[in-house]
C-alpha positions as a Python dict, from the first residue, in 0.01 Angstrom:
ca = {
    (1, 'M'): (0, 0, 0),
    (2, 'K'): (35, 171, -337),
    (3, 'S'): (-339, 154, -396),
    (4, 'R'): (-416, 353, -79),
    (5, 'P'): (-297, 697, -212),
    (6, 'F'): (-480, 629, -538),
    (7, 'A'): (-801, 536, -350),
    (8, 'T'): (-770, 849, -137),
    (9, 'L'): (-721, 1061, -449),
    (10, 'L'): (-1028, 904, -611),
    (11, 'T'): (-1233, 964, -295),
    (12, 'V'): (-1127, 1329, -280),
    (13, 'M'): (-1198, 1379, -653),
    (14, 'A'): (-1538, 1212, -619),
    (15, 'G'): (-1619, 1439, -325),
    (16, 'V'): (-1519, 1749, -519),
    (17, 'C'): (-1727, 1639, -818),
    (18, 'L'): (-2023, 1564, -594),
    (19, 'L'): (-1999, 1904, -424),
    (20, 'T'): (-1971, 2078, -759),
    (21, 'A'): (-2270, 1890, -901),
    (22, 'C'): (-2483, 1951, -593),
    (23, 'A'): (-2397, 2317, -553),
    (24, 'E'): (-2667, 2548, -681),
    (25, 'H'): (-2597, 2780, -968),
    (26, 'P'): (-2590, 3134, -821),
    (27, 'S'): (-2891, 3246, -1024),
    (28, 'R'): (-3113, 2946, -948),
    (29, 'G'): (-3329, 2928, -637),
    (30, 'R'): (-3137, 3183, -432),
    (31, 'Q'): (-3229, 3537, -350),
    (32, 'P'): (-3040, 3802, -549),
    (33, 'D'): (-2745, 3967, -377),
    (34, 'E'): (-2873, 4265, -178),
    (35, 'N'): (-2588, 4487, -297),
    (36, 'A'): (-2633, 4400, -664),
    (37, 'C'): (-2917, 4648, -718),
    (38, 'A'): (-2674, 4937, -662),
    (39, 'H'): (-2552, 4874, -1017),
    (40, 'A'): (-2898, 4840, -1173),
    (41, 'R'): (-3086, 5129, -1328),
    (42, 'F'): (-3424, 5176, -1487),
    (43, 'D'): (-3451, 5309, -1840),
    (44, 'S'): (-3610, 5645, -1922),
    (45, 'P'): (-3845, 5783, -1798),
    (46, 'F'): (-3767, 5601, -1473),
    (47, 'T'): (-3394, 5675, -1446),
    (48, 'A'): (-3436, 5875, -1122),
    (49, 'I'): (-3594, 5581, -936),
    (50, 'D'): (-3376, 5398, -687),
    (51, 'P'): (-3397, 5028, -785),
    (52, 'C'): (-3285, 4940, -430),
    (53, 'S'): (-3592, 5107, -273),
    (54, 'A'): (-3910, 4900, -274),
    (55, 'E'): (-4116, 5201, -163),
    (56, 'S'): (-3981, 5422, -442),
    (57, 'V'): (-4056, 5161, -704),
    (58, 'M'): (-4407, 5102, -562),
    (59, 'S'): (-4487, 5473, -545),
    (60, 'V'): (-4373, 5558, -896),
    (61, 'A'): (-4532, 5245, -1045),
    (62, 'L'): (-4867, 5333, -884),
    (63, 'Q'): (-4841, 5700, -985),
    (64, 'T'): (-4776, 5589, -1343),
    (65, 'M'): (-5059, 5334, -1340),
    (66, 'F'): (-5313, 5590, -1220),
    (67, 'T'): (-5207, 5898, -1420),
    (68, 'Y'): (-5453, 5925, -1707),
    (69, 'R'): (-5462, 6126, -2027),
    (70, 'P'): (-5812, 6065, -2167),
    (71, 'G'): (-5793, 6371, -2394),
    (72, 'E'): (-5515, 6197, -2587),
    (73, 'G'): (-5742, 5899, -2645),
    (74, 'L'): (-5551, 5685, -2399),
    (75, 'D'): (-5742, 5455, -2166),
    (76, 'P'): (-5627, 5318, -1827),
    (77, 'R'): (-5458, 5022, -1998),
    (78, 'H'): (-5212, 5265, -2155),
    (79, 'A'): (-5122, 5404, -1812),
    (80, 'F'): (-5081, 5050, -1680),
    (81, 'D'): (-4860, 4961, -1978),
    (82, 'A'): (-4648, 5271, -1915),
    (83, 'A'): (-4561, 5127, -1573),
    (84, 'T'): (-4445, 4793, -1722),
    (85, 'P'): (-4071, 4856, -1664),
    (86, 'L'): (-4150, 4875, -1291),
    (87, 'L'): (-4365, 4560, -1284),
    (88, 'E'): (-4278, 4194, -1253),
    (89, 'P'): (-4351, 4029, -1590),
    (90, 'E'): (-4638, 3821, -1449),
    (91, 'L'): (-4816, 4130, -1314),
    (92, 'A'): (-4757, 4312, -1643),
    (93, 'R'): (-4915, 4022, -1835),
    (94, 'S'): (-5203, 3938, -1607),
    (95, 'G'): (-5287, 4287, -1480),
    (96, 'A'): (-5317, 4478, -1806),
    (97, 'P'): (-5665, 4347, -1897),
    (98, 'A'): (-5797, 4449, -1553),
    (99, 'A'): (-5640, 4796, -1558),
    (100, 'I'): (-5970, 4959, -1656),
    (101, 'A'): (-6133, 4831, -1337),
    (102, 'L'): (-5857, 4935, -1093),
    (103, 'A'): (-5979, 5290, -1033),
    (104, 'P'): (-6344, 5383, -972),
    (105, 'V'): (-6378, 5593, -1286),
    (106, 'T'): (-6725, 5582, -1441),
    (107, 'P'): (-6774, 5587, -1819),
    (108, 'D'): (-6943, 5929, -1788),
    (109, 'M'): (-6648, 6067, -1592),
    (110, 'W'): (-6402, 5930, -1848),
    (111, 'E'): (-6606, 6078, -2135),
    (112, 'H'): (-6609, 6419, -1962),
    (113, 'W'): (-6232, 6403, -1908),
    (114, 'R'): (-6177, 6296, -2269),
    (115, 'D'): (-6399, 6572, -2412),
    (116, 'Q'): (-6242, 6839, -2189),
    (117, 'H'): (-5883, 6716, -2245),
    (118, 'V'): (-5839, 6665, -1872),
    (119, 'T'): (-5520, 6510, -1739),
    (120, 'V'): (-5550, 6311, -1419),
    (121, 'T'): (-5227, 6319, -1220),
    (122, 'A'): (-5172, 6058, -952),
    (123, 'T'): (-4955, 6078, -643),
    (124, 'A'): (-4883, 5777, -425),
    (125, 'R'): (-4758, 5761, -67),
    (126, 'A'): (-4698, 5467, 161),
    (127, 'T'): (-4902, 5499, 479),
    (128, 'A'): (-4806, 5420, 836),
    (129, 'D'): (-5061, 5136, 836),
    (130, 'D'): (-4950, 4800, 955),
    (131, 'H'): (-4820, 4572, 684),
    (132, 'P'): (-4651, 4234, 678),
    (133, 'A'): (-4287, 4245, 783),
    (134, 'D'): (-4044, 4300, 498),
    (135, 'T'): (-3804, 4025, 400),
    (136, 'A'): (-3491, 4046, 188),
    (137, 'A'): (-3700, 3960, -117),
    (138, 'R'): (-4051, 4095, -44),
    (139, 'A'): (-4196, 4424, 76),
    (140, 'A'): (-4564, 4508, 122),
    (141, 'R'): (-4720, 4847, 183),
    (142, 'V'): (-5059, 5012, 217),
    (143, 'V'): (-5042, 5306, -22),
    (144, 'T'): (-5279, 5596, -69),
    (145, 'V'): (-5318, 5711, -426),
    (146, 'S'): (-5466, 6052, -497),
    (147, 'M'): (-5585, 6111, -853),
    (148, 'Q'): (-5617, 6485, -922),
    (149, 'P'): (-5796, 6591, -1244),
    (150, 'S'): (-5675, 6913, -1409),
    (151, 'D'): (-6029, 7054, -1411),
    (152, 'S'): (-6277, 7108, -1127),
    (153, 'T'): (-6361, 6737, -1098),
    (154, 'P'): (-6306, 6624, -738),
    (155, 'S'): (-5998, 6415, -679),
    (156, 'L'): (-6028, 6042, -633),
    (157, 'R'): (-5858, 5868, -343),
    (158, 'L'): (-5766, 5503, -344),
    (159, 'V'): (-5622, 5274, -81),
    (160, 'V'): (-5396, 5019, -244),
    (161, 'F'): (-5220, 4715, -102),
    (162, 'A'): (-4896, 4682, -297),
    (163, 'V'): (-4629, 4414, -293),
    (164, 'A'): (-4282, 4444, -443),
    (165, 'R'): (-4028, 4168, -490),
    (166, 'Y'): (-3651, 4187, -517),
    (167, 'T'): (-3605, 4035, -860),
    (168, 'Q'): (-3323, 3930, -1092),
    (169, 'T'): (-3391, 4062, -1442),
    (170, 'D'): (-3189, 4079, -1763),
    (171, 'E'): (-3109, 4440, -1668),
    (172, 'G'): (-2991, 4351, -1318),
    (173, 'V'): (-3133, 4304, -971),
    (174, 'R'): (-3404, 4546, -862),
    (175, 'W'): (-3732, 4583, -678),
    (176, 'L'): (-4038, 4541, -900),
    (177, 'L'): (-4407, 4576, -821),
    (178, 'S'): (-4556, 4226, -813),
    (179, 'N'): (-4911, 4271, -684),
    (180, 'V'): (-5169, 4549, -659),
    (181, 'Q'): (-5506, 4529, -485),
    (182, 'V'): (-5729, 4833, -468),
    (183, 'A'): (-5928, 4839, -145),
    (184, 'S'): (-6136, 5144, -216),
}
Protein backbone atom coordinates (compact mmCIF):
# COMPACT_ATOMS: atom_id res chain seq x y z
CA MET A 1 0.00 0.00 0.00
CA LYS A 2 2.86 2.39 0.70
CA SER A 3 4.16 2.05 -2.84
CA ARG A 4 0.87 3.27 -4.35
CA PRO A 5 1.27 6.99 -3.38
CA PHE A 6 4.89 6.85 -4.55
CA ALA A 7 3.85 5.30 -7.89
CA THR A 8 1.14 7.93 -8.31
CA LEU A 9 3.66 10.68 -7.56
CA LEU A 10 6.09 9.24 -10.12
CA THR A 11 3.32 9.00 -12.72
CA VAL A 12 2.28 12.61 -12.13
CA MET A 13 5.91 13.81 -12.27
CA ALA A 14 6.54 11.84 -15.46
CA GLY A 15 3.43 13.37 -17.01
CA VAL A 16 4.52 16.88 -16.06
CA CYS A 17 7.99 16.25 -17.48
CA LEU A 18 6.53 14.82 -20.66
CA LEU A 19 4.20 17.80 -21.11
CA THR A 20 7.05 20.21 -20.48
CA ALA A 21 9.33 18.44 -22.95
CA CYS A 22 6.64 18.21 -25.62
CA ALA A 23 5.41 21.77 -25.28
CA GLU A 24 6.71 24.07 -27.98
CA HIS A 25 8.90 26.98 -27.09
CA PRO A 26 6.80 30.13 -27.68
CA SER A 27 9.10 31.39 -30.43
CA ARG A 28 9.35 28.13 -32.37
CA GLY A 29 6.79 27.14 -34.98
CA ARG A 30 3.98 29.36 -33.74
CA GLN A 31 2.69 32.56 -35.20
CA PRO A 32 3.74 35.71 -33.33
CA ASP A 33 1.23 37.20 -30.92
CA GLU A 34 -1.02 39.59 -32.86
CA ASN A 35 -0.82 42.24 -30.12
CA ALA A 36 2.97 42.11 -29.86
CA CYS A 37 3.55 44.41 -32.83
CA ALA A 38 2.01 47.31 -30.89
CA HIS A 39 5.32 47.53 -29.03
CA ALA A 40 7.53 47.24 -32.12
CA ARG A 41 8.82 50.22 -34.04
CA PHE A 42 10.90 50.73 -37.14
CA ASP A 43 14.10 52.74 -36.98
CA SER A 44 14.56 56.06 -38.80
CA PRO A 45 13.53 56.95 -41.47
CA PHE A 46 10.60 54.57 -41.03
CA THR A 47 9.51 55.54 -37.51
CA ALA A 48 6.08 56.78 -38.69
CA ILE A 49 5.14 53.40 -40.20
CA ASP A 50 2.67 51.28 -38.26
CA PRO A 51 4.37 47.86 -37.87
CA CYS A 52 0.90 46.35 -37.27
CA SER A 53 -0.36 47.40 -40.73
CA ALA A 54 0.63 45.13 -43.60
CA GLU A 55 -0.62 47.66 -46.15
CA SER A 56 1.40 50.51 -44.62
CA VAL A 57 4.56 48.45 -44.62
CA MET A 58 3.95 47.29 -48.22
CA SER A 59 3.24 50.81 -49.47
CA VAL A 60 6.25 52.45 -47.86
CA ALA A 61 8.57 49.58 -48.81
CA LEU A 62 7.48 49.83 -52.46
CA GLN A 63 7.71 53.63 -52.47
CA THR A 64 11.25 53.35 -51.10
CA MET A 65 12.23 50.62 -53.58
CA PHE A 66 11.06 52.67 -56.57
CA THR A 67 12.21 56.17 -55.56
CA TYR A 68 15.38 56.83 -57.53
CA ARG A 69 18.11 59.44 -57.32
CA PRO A 70 20.22 58.85 -60.45
CA GLY A 71 21.79 62.32 -60.24
CA GLU A 72 23.47 61.26 -57.00
CA GLY A 73 25.01 58.28 -58.77
CA LEU A 74 22.70 55.84 -57.06
CA ASP A 75 21.24 52.97 -59.05
CA PRO A 76 18.02 51.02 -58.31
CA ARG A 77 19.91 48.63 -56.03
CA HIS A 78 20.50 51.52 -53.65
CA ALA A 79 16.76 52.24 -53.50
CA PHE A 80 16.09 48.54 -52.90
CA ASP A 81 18.72 48.48 -50.14
CA ALA A 82 17.13 51.55 -48.53
CA ALA A 83 13.94 49.50 -48.08
CA THR A 84 15.79 46.65 -46.30
CA PRO A 85 14.41 47.46 -42.81
CA LEU A 86 10.93 46.80 -44.23
CA LEU A 87 11.87 43.53 -45.97
CA GLU A 88 12.10 39.98 -44.74
CA PRO A 89 15.79 39.01 -44.70
CA GLU A 90 15.37 36.45 -47.50
CA LEU A 91 13.81 39.04 -49.83
CA ALA A 92 16.53 41.54 -48.92
CA ARG A 93 19.22 38.99 -49.81
CA SER A 94 17.72 37.46 -52.91
CA GLY A 95 16.00 40.53 -54.35
CA ALA A 96 18.83 43.04 -54.33
CA PRO A 97 20.60 41.67 -57.43
CA ALA A 98 17.34 41.84 -59.42
CA ALA A 99 16.44 45.36 -58.28
CA ILE A 100 17.69 46.88 -61.53
CA ALA A 101 15.16 44.84 -63.51
CA LEU A 102 12.09 45.57 -61.34
CA ALA A 103 11.07 48.81 -63.05
CA PRO A 104 10.99 49.29 -66.84
CA VAL A 105 13.68 51.96 -66.89
CA THR A 106 15.84 51.89 -70.02
CA PRO A 107 19.57 52.68 -69.87
CA ASP A 108 18.93 55.82 -71.99
CA MET A 109 16.23 56.99 -69.58
CA TRP A 110 18.50 56.39 -66.59
CA GLU A 111 21.36 58.26 -68.29
CA HIS A 112 19.06 61.22 -69.00
CA TRP A 113 17.87 61.27 -65.38
CA ARG A 114 21.45 61.02 -64.12
CA ASP A 115 22.71 63.82 -66.38
CA GLN A 116 19.77 66.10 -65.52
CA HIS A 117 19.87 65.30 -61.77
CA VAL A 118 16.29 64.07 -61.91
CA THR A 119 14.71 62.54 -58.82
CA VAL A 120 12.05 59.91 -59.41
CA THR A 121 9.52 59.85 -56.58
CA ALA A 122 7.33 56.79 -56.18
CA THR A 123 3.90 56.52 -54.60
CA ALA A 124 2.24 53.19 -53.90
CA ARG A 125 -1.41 52.39 -53.26
CA ALA A 126 -3.16 49.11 -52.70
CA THR A 127 -5.90 48.59 -55.26
CA ALA A 128 -9.37 47.16 -54.82
CA ASP A 129 -8.37 44.18 -56.98
CA ASP A 130 -9.09 40.75 -55.70
CA HIS A 131 -6.27 39.20 -53.71
CA PRO A 132 -5.90 36.05 -51.64
CA ALA A 133 -7.61 36.24 -48.27
CA ASP A 134 -5.42 37.56 -45.48
CA THR A 135 -4.40 35.29 -42.65
CA ALA A 136 -2.98 36.18 -39.25
CA ALA A 137 0.52 35.81 -40.69
CA ARG A 138 0.21 36.68 -44.41
CA ALA A 139 -1.30 39.52 -46.42
CA ALA A 140 -1.22 39.94 -50.19
CA ARG A 141 -2.15 43.00 -52.22
CA VAL A 142 -2.17 44.25 -55.79
CA VAL A 143 -0.45 47.63 -55.58
CA THR A 144 -0.11 50.37 -58.16
CA VAL A 145 3.19 52.20 -58.08
CA SER A 146 3.50 55.55 -59.81
CA MET A 147 7.04 56.76 -60.46
CA GLN A 148 7.06 60.53 -61.10
CA PRO A 149 10.30 62.08 -62.44
CA SER A 150 11.05 65.66 -61.36
CA ASP A 151 11.46 66.75 -64.99
CA SER A 152 9.09 66.48 -67.95
CA THR A 153 9.66 62.74 -68.38
CA PRO A 154 6.31 60.94 -68.31
CA SER A 155 5.56 59.03 -65.15
CA LEU A 156 5.88 55.27 -65.08
CA ARG A 157 3.10 53.11 -63.69
CA LEU A 158 3.63 49.63 -62.36
CA VAL A 159 1.26 46.97 -61.12
CA VAL A 160 2.89 45.01 -58.33
CA PHE A 161 1.77 41.89 -56.49
CA ALA A 162 3.11 42.25 -52.96
CA VAL A 163 3.08 39.83 -50.03
CA ALA A 164 3.83 40.73 -46.42
CA ARG A 165 4.33 38.34 -43.52
CA TYR A 166 3.84 38.89 -39.81
CA THR A 167 7.35 38.16 -38.62
CA GLN A 168 9.27 37.85 -35.34
CA THR A 169 12.52 39.81 -35.58
CA ASP A 170 15.20 40.80 -33.10
CA GLU A 171 13.45 44.19 -32.89
CA GLY A 172 10.02 42.70 -32.21
CA VAL A 173 7.04 41.40 -34.13
CA ARG A 174 6.03 43.31 -37.25
CA TRP A 175 4.80 43.02 -40.81
CA LEU A 176 7.60 42.82 -43.39
CA LEU A 177 7.45 42.70 -47.17
CA SER A 178 8.32 39.15 -48.23
CA ASN A 179 7.65 39.02 -51.98
CA VAL A 180 7.36 41.47 -54.87
CA GLN A 181 6.35 40.64 -58.43
CA VAL A 182 6.02 43.39 -61.00
CA ALA A 183 3.27 42.61 -63.50
CA SER A 184 3.76 45.57 -65.77
